[in-house]
Amino acid sequence: MASRIKLFYSADIHGSERCFRKWLNAVKVVKPDALIFGGDLTGKILQPIVEAGSAWSTDLYGKIETATTATELAELQSRIRNAGRYDIVVTPDEKAALDASPQKQHEAFLAAARRTAVEWLHLADERLRATATPAFMMLGNDDYPELESVFGQSEMVTDADGQAKELPGG
């Protein structure tokens, strides 16, 4: 009789850091033989935070949110990331340049998405190394092909897109 394996599968988190961390934490709770992430990792919105003097502000869900301390800024950034958005801190001039150029917006979005994916993969390496749990990821239809190269920066996460990969237990 073939042995059974336990897989933990997730997809469509669209940039939510909270959801990505829950996927990783499944190793402790569910104790799967492997983690699989089936795509749509990327968020959909670039959320500029404008730094003006000793305060930072952004229009979040139609309401101006302001942070006046580094701690408040970190809390605002965390809320933005957990909502699946990419925060970038900009000057008023940089914000105006972004607003005026769809190309600059796209480039800033891709840079933020890449930065986030690299951070997440480093976190995955750190967490999964201790358990030796293999993880497999791929981009989805809402992801940008330019992000595929980030998977090569991970020691514990394998890019499984378009490939047959052997799972634990054969």
PDB file of C-alpha atoms in Angstrom:
ATOM      1  CA  MET A   1       0.000   0.000   0.000  1.00  0.00           C
ATOM      2  CA  ALA A   2       1.381   3.419  -0.935  1.00  0.00           C
ATOM      3  CA  SER A   3       2.169   5.757   1.915  1.00  0.00           C
ATOM      4  CA  ARG A   4       0.044   8.836   2.332  1.00  0.00           C
ATOM      5  CA  ILE A   5       1.375  12.363   2.243  1.00  0.00           C
ATOM      6  CA  LYS A   6      -0.139  15.535   3.605  1.00  0.00           C
ATOM      7  CA  LEU A   7       0.023  18.674   1.445  1.00  0.00           C
ATOM      8  CA  PHE A   8      -0.920  22.201   2.408  1.00  0.00           C
ATOM      9  CA  TYR A   9      -2.035  24.201  -0.623  1.00  0.00           C
ATOM     10  CA  SER A  10      -2.751  27.896  -0.922  1.00  0.00           C
ATOM     11  CA  ALA A  11      -3.202  30.391  -3.738  1.00  0.00           C
ATOM     12  CA  ASP A  12      -4.626  33.790  -4.583  1.00  0.00           C
ATOM     13  CA  ILE A  13      -3.287  35.795  -1.652  1.00  0.00           C
ATOM     14  CA  HIS A  14      -2.730  38.778  -3.960  1.00  0.00           C
ATOM     15  CA  GLY A  15      -0.005  40.460  -1.934  1.00  0.00           C
ATOM     16  CA  SER A  16      -1.368  39.883   1.568  1.00  0.00           C
ATOM     17  CA  GLU A  17       1.534  39.492   3.952  1.00  0.00           C
ATOM     18  CA  ARG A  18      -0.767  38.100   6.639  1.00  0.00           C
ATOM     19  CA  CYS A  19      -1.934  35.336   4.286  1.00  0.00           C
ATOM     20  CA  PHE A  20       1.619  34.507   3.219  1.00  0.00           C
ATOM     21  CA  ARG A  21       2.677  34.173   6.870  1.00  0.00           C
ATOM     22  CA  LYS A  22      -0.317  31.898   7.544  1.00  0.00           C
ATOM     23  CA  TRP A  23       0.768  29.691   4.641  1.00  0.00           C
ATOM     24  CA  LEU A  24       4.226  29.404   6.197  1.00  0.00           C
ATOM     25  CA  ASN A  25       2.846  28.847   9.694  1.00  0.00           C
ATOM     26  CA  ALA A  26       0.897  25.843   8.442  1.00  0.00           C
ATOM     27  CA  VAL A  27       4.164  23.925   8.852  1.00  0.00           C
ATOM     28  CA  LYS A  28       3.817  24.220  12.637  1.00  0.00           C
ATOM     29  CA  VAL A  29       0.059  23.716  12.865  1.00  0.00           C
ATOM     30  CA  VAL A  30      -0.853  21.273  10.085  1.00  0.00           C
ATOM     31  CA  LYS A  31       2.585  19.623   9.828  1.00  0.00           C
ATOM     32  CA  PRO A  32       2.355  18.904   6.090  1.00  0.00           C
ATOM     33  CA  ASP A  33       4.938  16.922   4.160  1.00  0.00           C
ATOM     34  CA  ALA A  34       5.120  19.793   1.673  1.00  0.00           C
ATOM     35  CA  LEU A  35       3.735  23.284   1.107  1.00  0.00           C
ATOM     36  CA  ILE A  36       2.382  24.272  -2.292  1.00  0.00           C
ATOM     37  CA  PHE A  37       1.535  27.784  -3.409  1.00  0.00           C
ATOM     38  CA  GLY A  38      -0.419  27.774  -6.658  1.00  0.00           C
ATOM     39  CA  GLY A  39      -0.096  31.331  -7.893  1.00  0.00           C
ATOM     40  CA  ASP A  40      -1.480  34.830  -7.715  1.00  0.00           C
ATOM     41  CA  LEU A  41       1.099  35.933  -5.184  1.00  0.00           C
ATOM     42  CA  THR A  42       1.195  39.518  -6.432  1.00  0.00           C
ATOM     43  CA  GLY A  43      -0.870  42.345  -5.010  1.00  0.00           C
ATOM     44  CA  LYS A  44      -2.796  44.741  -7.200  1.00  0.00           C
ATOM     45  CA  ILE A  45      -2.263  48.210  -5.731  1.00  0.00           C
ATOM     46  CA  LEU A  46       0.738  50.454  -5.151  1.00  0.00           C
ATOM     47  CA  GLN A  47       0.094  52.565  -2.054  1.00  0.00           C
ATOM     48  CA  PRO A  48       2.384  55.632  -1.964  1.00  0.00           C
ATOM     49  CA  ILE A  49       2.963  57.144   1.479  1.00  0.00           C
ATOM     50  CA  VAL A  50       3.986  60.768   1.151  1.00  0.00           C
ATOM     51  CA  GLU A  51       6.656  61.997   3.541  1.00  0.00           C
ATOM     52  CA  ALA A  52       6.284  65.677   4.344  1.00  0.00           C
ATOM     53  CA  GLY A  53       8.411  67.022   7.168  1.00  0.00           C
ATOM     54  CA  SER A  54       7.931  64.868  10.236  1.00  0.00           C
ATOM     55  CA  ALA A  55       4.755  63.133   9.059  1.00  0.00           C
ATOM     56  CA  TRP A  56       3.700  60.558   6.490  1.00  0.00           C
ATOM     57  CA  SER A  57       0.279  60.376   4.871  1.00  0.00           C
ATOM     58  CA  THR A  58      -1.636  58.290   2.371  1.00  0.00           C
ATOM     59  CA  ASP A  59      -5.151  58.039   1.025  1.00  0.00           C
ATOM     60  CA  LEU A  60      -6.239  54.594   2.197  1.00  0.00           C
ATOM     61  CA  TYR A  61      -9.758  53.521   1.227  1.00  0.00           C
ATOM     62  CA  GLY A  62     -10.783  57.146   0.621  1.00  0.00           C
ATOM     63  CA  LYS A  63      -9.553  58.350   4.009  1.00  0.00           C
ATOM     64  CA  ILE A  64      -6.321  60.238   4.665  1.00  0.00           C
ATOM     65  CA  GLU A  65      -4.226  58.231   7.129  1.00  0.00           C
ATOM     66  CA  THR A  66      -1.352  60.070   8.836  1.00  0.00           C
ATOM     67  CA  ALA A  67       1.582  58.777  10.848  1.00  0.00           C
ATOM     68  CA  THR A  68       3.665  61.146  12.970  1.00  0.00           C
ATOM     69  CA  THR A  69       6.161  58.696  14.494  1.00  0.00           C
ATOM     70  CA  ALA A  70       8.283  55.860  13.131  1.00  0.00           C
ATOM     71  CA  THR A  71       6.138  53.416  15.129  1.00  0.00           C
ATOM     72  CA  GLU A  72       2.924  54.770  13.589  1.00  0.00           C
ATOM     73  CA  LEU A  73       4.514  54.590  10.124  1.00  0.00           C
ATOM     74  CA  ALA A  74       5.450  50.932  10.689  1.00  0.00           C
ATOM     75  CA  GLU A  75       1.872  50.187  11.833  1.00  0.00           C
ATOM     76  CA  LEU A  76       0.455  51.924   8.737  1.00  0.00           C
ATOM     77  CA  GLN A  77       2.816  49.993   6.467  1.00  0.00           C
ATOM     78  CA  SER A  78       1.806  46.739   8.148  1.00  0.00           C
ATOM     79  CA  ARG A  79      -1.909  47.480   7.587  1.00  0.00           C
ATOM     80  CA  ILE A  80      -1.202  48.266   3.938  1.00  0.00           C
ATOM     81  CA  ARG A  81       0.803  45.041   3.425  1.00  0.00           C
ATOM     82  CA  ASN A  82      -1.755  42.875   5.185  1.00  0.00           C
ATOM     83  CA  ALA A  83      -4.387  44.284   2.837  1.00  0.00           C
ATOM     84  CA  GLY A  84      -2.392  43.075  -0.180  1.00  0.00           C
ATOM     85  CA  ARG A  85      -1.049  46.469  -1.179  1.00  0.00           C
ATOM     86  CA  TYR A  86       2.537  47.590  -1.712  1.00  0.00           C
ATOM     87  CA  ASP A  87       3.659  50.563   0.337  1.00  0.00           C
ATOM     88  CA  ILE A  88       6.352  52.925  -0.888  1.00  0.00           C
ATOM     89  CA  VAL A  89       7.491  56.059   0.905  1.00  0.00           C
ATOM     90  CA  VAL A  90       7.878  58.984  -1.486  1.00  0.00           C
ATOM     91  CA  THR A  91       8.398  62.738  -1.429  1.00  0.00           C
ATOM     92  CA  PRO A  92       5.624  65.027  -2.704  1.00  0.00           C
ATOM     93  CA  ASP A  93       7.604  65.483  -5.952  1.00  0.00           C
ATOM     94  CA  GLU A  94       8.012  61.719  -6.402  1.00  0.00           C
ATOM     95  CA  LYS A  95       4.270  61.253  -5.810  1.00  0.00           C
ATOM     96  CA  ALA A  96       3.479  63.879  -8.454  1.00  0.00           C
ATOM     97  CA  ALA A  97       5.831  62.129 -10.909  1.00  0.00           C
ATOM     98  CA  LEU A  98       4.100  58.791 -10.235  1.00  0.00           C
ATOM     99  CA  ASP A  99       0.665  60.347 -10.721  1.00  0.00           C
ATOM    100  CA  ALA A 100       1.787  61.845 -14.041  1.00  0.00           C
ATOM    101  CA  SER A 101       3.288  58.682 -15.538  1.00  0.00           C
ATOM    102  CA  PRO A 102       1.643  55.273 -15.898  1.00  0.00           C
ATOM    103  CA  GLN A 103       5.075  53.911 -16.881  1.00  0.00           C
ATOM    104  CA  LYS A 104       6.642  55.153 -13.617  1.00  0.00           C
ATOM    105  CA  GLN A 105       3.701  53.683 -11.679  1.00  0.00           C
ATOM    106  CA  HIS A 106       4.208  50.308 -13.367  1.00  0.00           C
ATOM    107  CA  GLU A 107       7.962  50.330 -12.708  1.00  0.00           C
ATOM    108  CA  ALA A 108       7.448  51.304  -9.050  1.00  0.00           C
ATOM    109  CA  PHE A 109       4.771  48.615  -8.695  1.00  0.00           C
ATOM    110  CA  LEU A 110       7.038  45.905 -10.128  1.00  0.00           C
ATOM    111  CA  ALA A 111       9.937  47.031  -7.915  1.00  0.00           C
ATOM    112  CA  ALA A 112       7.706  46.871  -4.817  1.00  0.00           C
ATOM    113  CA  ALA A 113       6.267  43.481  -5.829  1.00  0.00           C
ATOM    114  CA  ARG A 114       9.789  42.120  -6.410  1.00  0.00           C
ATOM    115  CA  ARG A 115      11.046  43.506  -3.077  1.00  0.00           C
ATOM    116  CA  THR A 116       8.110  41.917  -1.253  1.00  0.00           C
ATOM    117  CA  ALA A 117       8.516  38.540  -2.968  1.00  0.00           C
ATOM    118  CA  VAL A 118      12.231  38.474  -2.117  1.00  0.00           C
ATOM    119  CA  GLU A 119      11.476  39.352   1.532  1.00  0.00           C
ATOM    120  CA  TRP A 120       8.842  36.611   1.685  1.00  0.00           C
ATOM    121  CA  LEU A 121      11.191  34.019   0.200  1.00  0.00           C
ATOM    122  CA  HIS A 122      13.895  34.925   2.723  1.00  0.00           C
ATOM    123  CA  LEU A 123      11.303  34.487   5.475  1.00  0.00           C
ATOM    124  CA  ALA A 124      10.279  31.138   3.967  1.00  0.00           C
ATOM    125  CA  ASP A 125      13.910  30.007   3.899  1.00  0.00           C
ATOM    126  CA  GLU A 126      14.331  30.971   7.537  1.00  0.00           C
ATOM    127  CA  ARG A 127      11.158  29.228   8.708  1.00  0.00           C
ATOM    128  CA  LEU A 128      11.324  26.133   6.506  1.00  0.00           C
ATOM    129  CA  ARG A 129      15.021  25.424   7.024  1.00  0.00           C
ATOM    130  CA  ALA A 130      14.335  24.422  10.633  1.00  0.00           C
ATOM    131  CA  THR A 131      11.722  21.836   9.612  1.00  0.00           C
ATOM    132  CA  ALA A 132      13.207  20.808   6.247  1.00  0.00           C
ATOM    133  CA  THR A 133       9.693  21.029   4.801  1.00  0.00           C
ATOM    134  CA  PRO A 134       9.878  21.457   1.026  1.00  0.00           C
ATOM    135  CA  ALA A 135       7.823  24.214  -0.567  1.00  0.00           C
ATOM    136  CA  PHE A 136       6.778  24.621  -4.173  1.00  0.00           C
ATOM    137  CA  MET A 137       5.550  27.858  -5.699  1.00  0.00           C
ATOM    138  CA  MET A 138       4.531  29.174  -9.062  1.00  0.00           C
ATOM    139  CA  LEU A 139       3.211  32.393 -10.481  1.00  0.00           C
ATOM    140  CA  GLY A 140      -0.418  32.642 -11.503  1.00  0.00           C
ATOM    141  CA  ASN A 141      -2.390  34.439 -14.168  1.00  0.00           C
ATOM    142  CA  ASP A 142      -2.468  37.686 -12.143  1.00  0.00           C
ATOM    143  CA  ASP A 143       1.304  37.656 -11.525  1.00  0.00           C
ATOM    144  CA  TYR A 144       3.954  39.339 -13.632  1.00  0.00           C
ATOM    145  CA  PRO A 145       6.429  37.102 -15.498  1.00  0.00           C
ATOM    146  CA  GLU A 146       9.209  39.520 -14.469  1.00  0.00           C
ATOM    147  CA  LEU A 147       8.884  38.117 -10.940  1.00  0.00           C
ATOM    148  CA  GLU A 148       9.712  34.517 -11.853  1.00  0.00           C
ATOM    149  CA  SER A 149      13.439  35.108 -11.340  1.00  0.00           C
ATOM    150  CA  VAL A 150      12.933  35.754  -7.596  1.00  0.00           C
ATOM    151  CA  PHE A 151      12.331  32.045  -6.975  1.00  0.00           C
ATOM    152  CA  GLY A 152      15.957  31.339  -7.841  1.00  0.00           C
ATOM    153  CA  GLN A 153      16.964  33.349  -4.757  1.00  0.00           C
ATOM    154  CA  SER A 154      15.362  30.841  -2.384  1.00  0.00           C
ATOM    155  CA  GLU A 155      17.035  27.794  -0.913  1.00  0.00           C
ATOM    156  CA  MET A 156      13.848  26.141   0.421  1.00  0.00           C
ATOM    157  CA  VAL A 157      11.217  27.152  -2.157  1.00  0.00           C
ATOM    158  CA  THR A 158      11.225  25.512  -5.580  1.00  0.00           C
ATOM    159  CA  ASP A 159       9.706  27.130  -8.648  1.00  0.00           C
ATOM    160  CA  ALA A 160       7.403  24.385  -9.900  1.00  0.00           C
ATOM    161  CA  ASP A 161       5.891  26.219 -12.854  1.00  0.00           C
ATOM    162  CA  GLY A 162       5.777  24.104 -15.987  1.00  0.00           C
ATOM    163  CA  GLN A 163       7.770  21.280 -14.403  1.00  0.00           C
ATOM    164  CA  ALA A 164       7.064  17.906 -12.865  1.00  0.00           C
ATOM    165  CA  LYS A 165       8.439  17.812  -9.333  1.00  0.00           C
ATOM    166  CA  GLU A 166       8.642  14.822  -7.056  1.00  0.00           C
ATOM    167  CA  LEU A 167       6.883  15.250  -3.744  1.00  0.00           C
ATOM    168  CA  PRO A 168       8.052  13.713  -0.472  1.00  0.00           C
ATOM    169  CA  GLY A 169       7.399   9.998  -0.336  1.00  0.00           C
ATOM    170  CA  GLY A 170       7.971   9.519  -4.072  1.00  0.00           C
TER     171      GLY A 170
END
